[in-house]
Amino acid sequence: MKKIGIITLNGDFNYGNRLQNFALQQILKKEGAEVDTIAVKRKKIDKLKHEFIYSHISTIADIKFIIQKLIGKITPNSLRKRKVYKKMINAKKDVIAPFSSEYISQKTVKQSEVADLNDKYDLFIAGSDQVWNPNIISFDDTNFLGFADSHKKFSYSASFGVSEIPATPKKLRDHFRKSLTDFQYISVRENAGKKIIKELINVDVEVAPDPTLLLSKQEWMEFLKPEKYHETPYLLVYFISEPAKETWKQIQCFAEAKGLKIIKIMGDSYDPKQQIVTPLDFIRSICFAEYVITDSFHSCVFSIVTNTPFFVYERSDGKGVSSRIDTLLQTFGLEDTRVKIETPLLTVNPAYHFDQVNSVLMQEKKRGVELIRKHILNNFVTD
């Protein structure tokens, strides 16, 4: 039995992150592996070191970048946003953390203990989610499995979360290039990631389905409560970033025209009027909704899995993570679910051909599992 360590983003405040982690674990367990998700407990000083001290400053542009970043962290608006963000995290943790404890086999290690992991596992998988987002990991090589032997390094549906690696700090691209060169196998989640890998190390890699797509609706339903999420027909609203006022106006008009109650689930902005739910109830709320309106990748995924009509907006925070949604919608032929802020929602009429969607879903599930079998589980060789 292979012992596998998963390296992904950790934190009990993001539904998609917890559910993709769970899904990958389940697929690997079905294939007979023993699986742990490794959570690295970092001190704030370690993160600051990687952001500022280990940034390999080599140009004036780098110095300007670091100064702007430092100033950006102490502006009144930034401090206010961080306070609200921290409040959201603390509120969500109480509800989401029990899911991780019950459903995910997780091992927590200190940063100083990461080097010892290599001898404890047969192989490691980086992914899924935005494990290689330069705005999150900077020069930290843990998510690139820098602690592991080359023959133990794999990725599955890993995401950069950006369309290109930033030009500053100048040496960041070199760091990413070196970190990716000795992987045994790489697959990414979106087309933009495939392009980045090609540019960095000149290798063509697979664009693999997100792990949440590898479990069928029936498999997900085994973990859900069978009763409806809400007795009254409802429209589910879940935005990672705070939507524009015009967007809220369009949503309210749409709900009134359809005779639907609006249920809001809290995203990354704290709002006591919005619901905080467990990850499984997050899926259930989508499953029983008449419509879903969102800017979230995993809300789109579970709308597809449960055949729930949905509309998707661009994120309003300008973080440029739409490439993953673009790839998802293109795969399932659902590009017309995109809505622009200036477009009246009632005039948007996507063609939800769920028979075709389900056919693609079956193909993607099969493809994803086969990629894991062929390129990770069966491709692993001992030293």
Short mmCIF file of C-alpha atoms in Angstrom, two decimals:
data_model
loop_
_atom_site.label_atom_id
_atom_site.label_comp_id
_atom_site.label_asym_id
_atom_site.label_seq_id
_atom_site.Cartn_x
_atom_site.Cartn_y
_atom_site.Cartn_z
CA MET A 1 0.00 0.00 0.00
CA LYS A 2 1.46 3.34 -1.08
CA LYS A 3 1.59 6.07 1.55
CA ILE A 4 0.82 9.42 -0.06
CA GLY A 5 1.18 12.93 1.32
CA ILE A 6 -1.03 15.66 -0.18
CA ILE A 7 0.26 19.22 -0.13
CA THR A 8 -2.49 21.76 -0.75
CA LEU A 9 -3.69 25.06 0.64
CA ASN A 10 -4.96 24.66 4.18
CA GLY A 11 -7.38 26.75 6.20
CA ASP A 12 -10.86 26.03 7.44
CA PHE A 13 -12.61 28.99 5.82
CA ASN A 14 -12.87 28.07 2.13
CA TYR A 15 -15.49 25.55 0.98
CA GLY A 16 -13.89 24.69 -2.35
CA ASN A 17 -10.50 24.09 -0.80
CA ARG A 18 -11.84 21.66 1.79
CA LEU A 19 -13.97 19.79 -0.74
CA GLN A 20 -11.26 19.38 -3.39
CA ASN A 21 -8.91 18.13 -0.67
CA PHE A 22 -11.52 15.61 0.46
CA ALA A 23 -12.27 14.50 -3.11
CA LEU A 24 -8.63 13.84 -4.00
CA GLN A 25 -8.18 11.91 -0.77
CA GLN A 26 -11.23 9.76 -1.54
CA ILE A 27 -10.08 8.94 -5.07
CA LEU A 28 -6.62 7.91 -3.83
CA LYS A 29 -8.13 5.80 -1.04
CA LYS A 30 -10.37 4.03 -3.56
CA GLU A 31 -7.19 3.14 -5.43
CA GLY A 32 -5.83 1.48 -2.28
CA ALA A 33 -3.51 4.20 -1.02
CA GLU A 34 -2.99 5.42 2.52
CA VAL A 35 -3.40 9.18 2.42
CA ASP A 36 -2.54 12.13 4.65
CA THR A 37 -2.98 15.81 3.94
CA ILE A 38 0.03 17.63 5.34
CA ALA A 39 -0.70 20.98 6.94
CA VAL A 40 2.42 23.04 7.57
CA LYS A 41 2.05 25.27 10.60
CA ARG A 42 3.92 28.45 9.71
CA LYS A 43 4.80 31.28 12.05
CA LYS A 44 4.03 34.80 10.85
CA ILE A 45 7.73 35.56 10.82
CA ASP A 46 8.33 32.65 8.39
CA LYS A 47 5.79 34.06 5.96
CA LEU A 48 7.28 37.55 6.22
CA LYS A 49 10.76 36.15 5.59
CA HIS A 50 9.60 34.51 2.35
CA GLU A 51 7.74 37.65 1.28
CA PHE A 52 10.43 40.19 2.00
CA ILE A 53 13.78 38.76 3.17
CA TYR A 54 13.97 35.82 0.72
CA SER A 55 12.66 37.83 -2.22
CA HIS A 56 16.13 37.88 -3.84
CA ILE A 57 16.09 41.61 -4.49
CA SER A 58 18.23 42.24 -7.57
CA THR A 59 16.85 45.37 -9.27
CA ILE A 60 15.51 48.82 -8.44
CA ALA A 61 12.09 47.57 -9.60
CA ASP A 62 12.31 44.84 -6.94
CA ILE A 63 13.05 47.41 -4.25
CA LYS A 64 10.10 49.54 -5.38
CA PHE A 65 7.90 46.42 -5.39
CA ILE A 66 8.87 45.51 -1.81
CA ILE A 67 8.33 49.09 -0.58
CA GLN A 68 4.91 49.28 -2.26
CA LYS A 69 3.99 45.92 -0.77
CA LEU A 70 5.01 47.03 2.72
CA ILE A 71 3.14 50.33 2.42
CA GLY A 72 0.13 48.49 1.04
CA LYS A 73 -0.07 46.42 4.22
CA ILE A 74 -0.30 49.44 6.54
CA THR A 75 -2.73 51.77 4.77
CA PRO A 76 -6.00 52.42 6.66
CA ASN A 77 -8.00 50.70 3.91
CA SER A 78 -5.71 47.66 3.95
CA LEU A 79 -5.83 47.40 7.74
CA ARG A 80 -9.63 47.63 7.64
CA LYS A 81 -9.88 44.90 4.99
CA ARG A 82 -7.53 42.61 6.91
CA LYS A 83 -9.57 43.11 10.08
CA VAL A 84 -12.78 42.17 8.26
CA TYR A 85 -11.03 39.23 6.56
CA LYS A 86 -9.74 37.92 9.89
CA LYS A 87 -13.23 38.24 11.35
CA MET A 88 -14.59 36.16 8.46
CA ILE A 89 -11.93 33.48 8.97
CA ASN A 90 -12.61 33.19 12.68
CA ALA A 91 -16.37 32.99 12.13
CA LYS A 92 -16.08 30.31 9.44
CA LYS A 93 -13.51 28.15 11.22
CA ASP A 94 -15.94 27.19 13.96
CA VAL A 95 -18.32 25.75 11.36
CA ILE A 96 -15.89 24.34 8.77
CA ALA A 97 -13.11 22.90 10.97
CA PRO A 98 -15.24 19.96 12.21
CA PHE A 99 -15.57 18.79 8.59
CA SER A 100 -11.77 18.66 8.23
CA SER A 101 -11.45 16.78 11.52
CA GLU A 102 -14.07 14.20 10.57
CA TYR A 103 -13.48 13.70 6.86
CA ILE A 104 -9.84 14.56 6.10
CA SER A 105 -6.86 12.63 7.43
CA GLN A 106 -4.60 15.54 8.25
CA LYS A 107 -1.13 15.68 9.76
CA THR A 108 0.08 19.03 11.07
CA VAL A 109 3.83 19.70 11.10
CA LYS A 110 5.97 22.68 11.96
CA GLN A 111 7.98 24.40 9.23
CA SER A 112 11.14 23.02 10.88
CA GLU A 113 9.79 19.46 10.51
CA VAL A 114 9.02 19.62 6.78
CA ALA A 115 12.43 18.20 5.81
CA ASP A 116 11.64 15.00 7.76
CA LEU A 117 8.56 14.23 5.61
CA ASN A 118 10.55 12.75 2.73
CA ASP A 119 11.33 9.55 4.62
CA LYS A 120 7.76 9.08 5.86
CA TYR A 121 5.90 8.90 2.53
CA ASP A 122 6.28 6.99 -0.73
CA LEU A 123 5.21 9.97 -2.83
CA PHE A 124 3.71 13.44 -2.59
CA ILE A 125 1.03 15.18 -4.63
CA ALA A 126 0.86 18.97 -4.90
CA GLY A 127 -2.72 20.00 -5.58
CA SER A 128 -5.31 20.72 -6.26
CA ASP A 129 -6.37 24.37 -5.75
CA GLN A 130 -4.06 27.39 -6.05
CA VAL A 131 -1.01 25.68 -4.54
CA TRP A 132 1.32 27.53 -6.93
CA ASN A 133 -0.24 30.99 -6.71
CA PRO A 134 2.76 33.37 -6.55
CA ASN A 135 0.69 35.88 -4.57
CA ILE A 136 0.25 33.26 -1.84
CA ILE A 137 3.47 31.25 -1.72
CA SER A 138 6.06 33.74 -3.04
CA PHE A 139 9.53 32.10 -2.64
CA ASP A 140 8.39 29.32 -0.29
CA ASP A 141 9.14 25.99 -2.01
CA THR A 142 7.05 23.73 0.26
CA ASN A 143 4.17 23.62 -2.24
CA PHE A 144 6.69 22.69 -4.93
CA LEU A 145 7.66 19.70 -2.75
CA GLY A 146 11.16 21.10 -2.36
CA PHE A 147 11.69 18.81 0.64
CA ALA A 148 11.11 15.59 -1.37
CA ASP A 149 13.25 13.41 -3.63
CA SER A 150 12.59 14.03 -7.32
CA HIS A 151 11.04 10.60 -7.95
CA LYS A 152 8.45 11.29 -5.24
CA LYS A 153 7.24 14.62 -6.68
CA PHE A 154 3.88 14.71 -8.51
CA SER A 155 1.13 17.24 -9.01
CA TYR A 156 -2.53 16.80 -9.80
CA SER A 157 -4.69 19.62 -11.14
CA ALA A 158 -2.46 22.23 -9.52
CA SER A 159 -3.31 25.87 -10.12
CA PHE A 160 -1.24 29.05 -10.32
CA GLY A 161 -4.35 31.19 -9.83
CA VAL A 162 -2.90 33.76 -12.24
CA SER A 163 -2.53 33.99 -16.01
CA GLU A 164 1.22 34.69 -15.77
CA ILE A 165 3.99 34.81 -13.19
CA PRO A 166 4.56 38.45 -12.10
CA ALA A 167 7.61 40.24 -13.50
CA THR A 168 8.64 41.38 -10.02
CA PRO A 169 10.50 40.31 -8.01
CA LYS A 170 12.73 39.59 -11.01
CA LYS A 171 13.98 36.24 -9.70
CA LEU A 172 10.50 34.88 -8.97
CA ARG A 173 10.18 33.31 -12.43
CA ASP A 174 13.58 31.66 -12.00
CA HIS A 175 12.48 30.30 -8.65
CA PHE A 176 9.33 28.82 -10.17
CA ARG A 177 11.30 27.41 -13.12
CA LYS A 178 13.83 25.65 -10.90
CA SER A 179 11.13 24.37 -8.56
CA LEU A 180 9.20 22.72 -11.41
CA THR A 181 12.05 21.08 -13.32
CA ASP A 182 12.43 17.87 -11.32
CA PHE A 183 8.80 16.79 -10.93
CA GLN A 184 8.08 13.23 -11.95
CA TYR A 185 4.70 14.28 -13.34
CA ILE A 186 2.78 17.56 -13.57
CA SER A 187 -0.85 18.24 -14.35
CA VAL A 188 -2.56 21.60 -13.93
CA ARG A 189 -6.15 22.74 -13.51
CA GLU A 190 -6.52 25.37 -16.22
CA ASN A 191 -5.26 26.25 -19.66
CA ALA A 192 -3.42 29.30 -18.31
CA GLY A 193 -1.39 26.97 -16.05
CA LYS A 194 -0.50 24.77 -19.01
CA LYS A 195 0.80 27.86 -20.82
CA ILE A 196 2.85 28.95 -17.78
CA ILE A 197 4.49 25.51 -17.49
CA LYS A 198 5.32 25.55 -21.21
CA GLU A 199 6.91 28.99 -20.93
CA LEU A 200 8.88 28.13 -17.78
CA ILE A 201 10.23 24.63 -18.49
CA ASN A 202 9.15 23.93 -22.08
CA VAL A 203 7.05 20.90 -21.15
CA ASP A 204 3.53 20.15 -22.38
CA VAL A 205 1.40 19.07 -19.44
CA GLU A 206 -2.14 17.77 -19.00
CA VAL A 207 -5.01 20.01 -17.95
CA ALA A 208 -6.68 17.73 -15.40
CA PRO A 209 -10.20 17.94 -13.95
CA ASP A 210 -10.53 19.41 -10.48
CA PRO A 211 -10.79 16.55 -7.91
CA THR A 212 -14.37 17.58 -7.05
CA LEU A 213 -15.38 16.51 -10.56
CA LEU A 214 -14.06 12.99 -9.97
CA LEU A 215 -16.88 12.10 -7.57
CA SER A 216 -20.34 11.70 -9.10
CA LYS A 217 -23.48 13.38 -7.80
CA GLN A 218 -24.50 10.04 -6.29
CA GLU A 219 -21.15 9.72 -4.52
CA TRP A 220 -21.44 13.23 -3.10
CA MET A 221 -25.05 12.62 -2.05
CA GLU A 222 -23.93 9.73 0.15
CA PHE A 223 -22.44 12.33 2.50
CA LEU A 224 -25.36 14.80 2.40
CA LYS A 225 -28.53 15.05 4.45
CA PRO A 226 -31.42 13.93 2.23
CA GLU A 227 -33.92 16.67 3.17
CA LYS A 228 -34.22 19.91 1.22
CA TYR A 229 -31.94 22.77 2.24
CA HIS A 230 -34.90 25.19 2.49
CA GLU A 231 -38.65 24.67 2.21
CA THR A 232 -39.27 27.78 0.11
CA PRO A 233 -37.90 27.81 -3.48
CA TYR A 234 -34.75 29.90 -3.40
CA LEU A 235 -31.97 31.53 -5.32
CA LEU A 236 -28.53 30.81 -3.84
CA VAL A 237 -25.99 33.64 -3.89
CA TYR A 238 -22.33 32.97 -3.10
CA PHE A 239 -19.64 35.51 -3.94
CA ILE A 240 -15.99 35.20 -2.93
CA SER A 241 -15.50 38.93 -3.49
CA GLU A 242 -18.06 41.56 -2.57
CA PRO A 243 -20.30 42.11 -5.64
CA ALA A 244 -20.99 45.57 -7.04
CA LYS A 245 -24.19 47.37 -6.05
CA GLU A 246 -25.49 47.03 -9.60
CA THR A 247 -24.98 43.26 -9.39
CA TRP A 248 -27.05 43.06 -6.18
CA LYS A 249 -29.75 45.13 -7.86
CA GLN A 250 -29.86 42.71 -10.80
CA ILE A 251 -30.00 39.71 -8.45
CA GLN A 252 -32.91 41.18 -6.51
CA CYS A 253 -34.83 41.93 -9.73
CA PHE A 254 -34.19 38.39 -10.96
CA ALA A 255 -35.38 36.82 -7.68
CA GLU A 256 -38.54 38.93 -7.61
CA ALA A 257 -39.36 38.06 -11.22
CA LYS A 258 -38.88 34.34 -10.50
CA GLY A 259 -40.68 34.45 -7.14
CA LEU A 260 -37.63 33.15 -5.27
CA LYS A 261 -36.25 33.77 -1.80
CA ILE A 262 -32.61 34.89 -1.76
CA ILE A 263 -30.21 32.87 0.40
CA LYS A 264 -26.69 34.27 0.77
CA ILE A 265 -23.68 32.26 1.91
CA MET A 266 -20.71 34.18 3.26
CA GLY A 267 -17.70 34.51 0.97
CA ASP A 268 -14.44 36.26 1.87
CA SER A 269 -16.12 39.34 3.34
CA TYR A 270 -17.63 39.17 6.82
CA ASP A 271 -21.35 39.88 6.80
CA PRO A 272 -23.49 38.74 9.76
CA LYS A 273 -26.55 38.73 7.48
CA GLN A 274 -25.06 35.95 5.37
CA GLN A 275 -25.05 32.28 6.29
CA ILE A 276 -22.03 30.22 7.27
CA VAL A 277 -22.55 26.57 6.41
CA THR A 278 -20.59 23.33 6.57
CA PRO A 279 -18.83 22.21 3.37
CA LEU A 280 -21.42 19.45 2.89
CA ASP A 281 -24.29 21.89 3.38
CA PHE A 282 -22.56 24.13 0.84
CA ILE A 283 -23.08 21.36 -1.73
CA ARG A 284 -26.62 20.69 -0.48
CA SER A 285 -27.55 24.37 -0.75
CA ILE A 286 -26.47 24.29 -4.42
CA CYS A 287 -28.17 20.97 -5.10
CA PHE A 288 -31.62 22.15 -3.97
CA ALA A 289 -31.45 25.72 -5.32
CA GLU A 290 -33.52 26.82 -8.30
CA TYR A 291 -30.57 28.92 -9.46
CA VAL A 292 -27.05 29.72 -8.25
CA ILE A 293 -25.42 33.12 -8.77
CA THR A 294 -21.72 33.24 -8.01
CA ASP A 295 -18.16 34.27 -8.82
CA SER A 296 -16.77 31.05 -7.35
CA PHE A 297 -15.10 28.24 -9.28
CA HIS A 298 -16.34 25.48 -6.98
CA SER A 299 -19.88 26.88 -6.93
CA CYS A 300 -19.80 26.42 -10.70
CA VAL A 301 -18.39 22.91 -10.29
CA PHE A 302 -21.12 21.76 -7.92
CA SER A 303 -23.81 23.44 -10.02
CA ILE A 304 -22.55 21.32 -12.90
CA VAL A 305 -22.36 18.14 -10.81
CA THR A 306 -25.89 18.63 -9.41
CA ASN A 307 -27.36 20.01 -12.68
CA THR A 308 -28.40 23.28 -11.05
CA PRO A 309 -28.78 26.29 -13.40
CA PHE A 310 -26.23 28.98 -12.56
CA PHE A 311 -24.84 32.36 -13.56
CA VAL A 312 -21.26 33.43 -12.99
CA TYR A 313 -19.82 36.92 -12.61
CA GLU A 314 -16.22 38.11 -12.69
CA ARG A 315 -14.69 38.64 -9.27
CA SER A 316 -14.80 42.28 -8.21
CA ASP A 317 -11.52 42.23 -6.27
CA GLY A 318 -9.37 42.20 -9.39
CA LYS A 319 -7.40 39.12 -8.35
CA GLY A 320 -7.44 37.74 -11.88
CA VAL A 321 -8.39 34.15 -11.16
CA SER A 322 -10.98 33.76 -13.91
CA SER A 323 -8.82 31.43 -16.04
CA ARG A 324 -9.92 28.40 -14.03
CA ILE A 325 -13.60 29.25 -14.56
CA ASP A 326 -12.95 29.91 -18.26
CA THR A 327 -11.44 26.43 -18.65
CA LEU A 328 -14.32 24.84 -16.72
CA LEU A 329 -17.05 26.55 -18.76
CA GLN A 330 -15.30 25.78 -22.05
CA THR A 331 -14.99 22.11 -21.10
CA PHE A 332 -18.73 21.80 -20.45
CA GLY A 333 -19.95 24.16 -23.19
CA LEU A 334 -21.40 26.58 -20.63
CA GLU A 335 -19.68 29.81 -21.65
CA ASP A 336 -23.04 31.58 -21.93
CA THR A 337 -23.52 31.39 -18.14
CA ARG A 338 -21.06 34.31 -17.88
CA VAL A 339 -22.72 37.61 -16.92
CA LYS A 340 -21.24 41.09 -17.24
CA ILE A 341 -22.04 43.64 -14.55
CA GLU A 342 -23.77 45.97 -17.01
CA THR A 343 -25.99 43.19 -18.43
CA PRO A 344 -29.55 42.84 -17.03
CA LEU A 345 -29.62 39.36 -15.50
CA LEU A 346 -33.16 38.68 -16.74
CA THR A 347 -31.95 39.02 -20.33
CA VAL A 348 -29.34 36.28 -19.93
CA ASN A 349 -30.71 32.92 -21.05
CA PRO A 350 -28.04 30.19 -21.02
CA ALA A 351 -28.81 26.90 -22.73
CA TYR A 352 -28.47 24.33 -19.96
CA HIS A 353 -28.15 21.09 -21.89
CA PHE A 354 -27.56 18.94 -18.83
CA ASP A 355 -27.72 15.67 -20.77
CA GLN A 356 -24.66 16.82 -22.71
CA VAL A 357 -23.10 18.23 -19.52
CA ASN A 358 -23.53 14.87 -17.77
CA SER A 359 -21.94 13.06 -20.70
CA VAL A 360 -18.89 15.33 -20.50
CA LEU A 361 -18.89 14.93 -16.71
CA MET A 362 -18.61 11.16 -17.03
CA GLN A 363 -15.76 11.53 -19.52
CA GLU A 364 -13.90 13.99 -17.29
CA LYS A 365 -14.33 11.77 -14.23
CA LYS A 366 -12.93 8.80 -16.15
CA ARG A 367 -10.09 10.89 -17.60
CA GLY A 368 -9.08 12.30 -14.22
CA VAL A 369 -9.00 8.92 -12.49
CA GLU A 370 -7.02 7.42 -15.37
CA LEU A 371 -4.47 10.25 -15.19
CA ILE A 372 -3.97 9.53 -11.48
CA ARG A 373 -3.62 5.79 -12.10
CA LYS A 374 -1.33 6.01 -15.10
CA HIS A 375 0.90 8.95 -14.26
CA ILE A 376 1.01 8.91 -10.46
CA LEU A 377 0.12 5.56 -8.90
CA ASN A 378 1.50 3.32 -11.67
CA ASN A 379 4.35 5.64 -12.61
CA PHE A 380 5.83 5.72 -9.14
CA VAL A 381 9.20 4.03 -8.84
CA THR A 382 11.21 3.38 -5.72
CA ASP A 383 14.64 4.90 -5.38
#
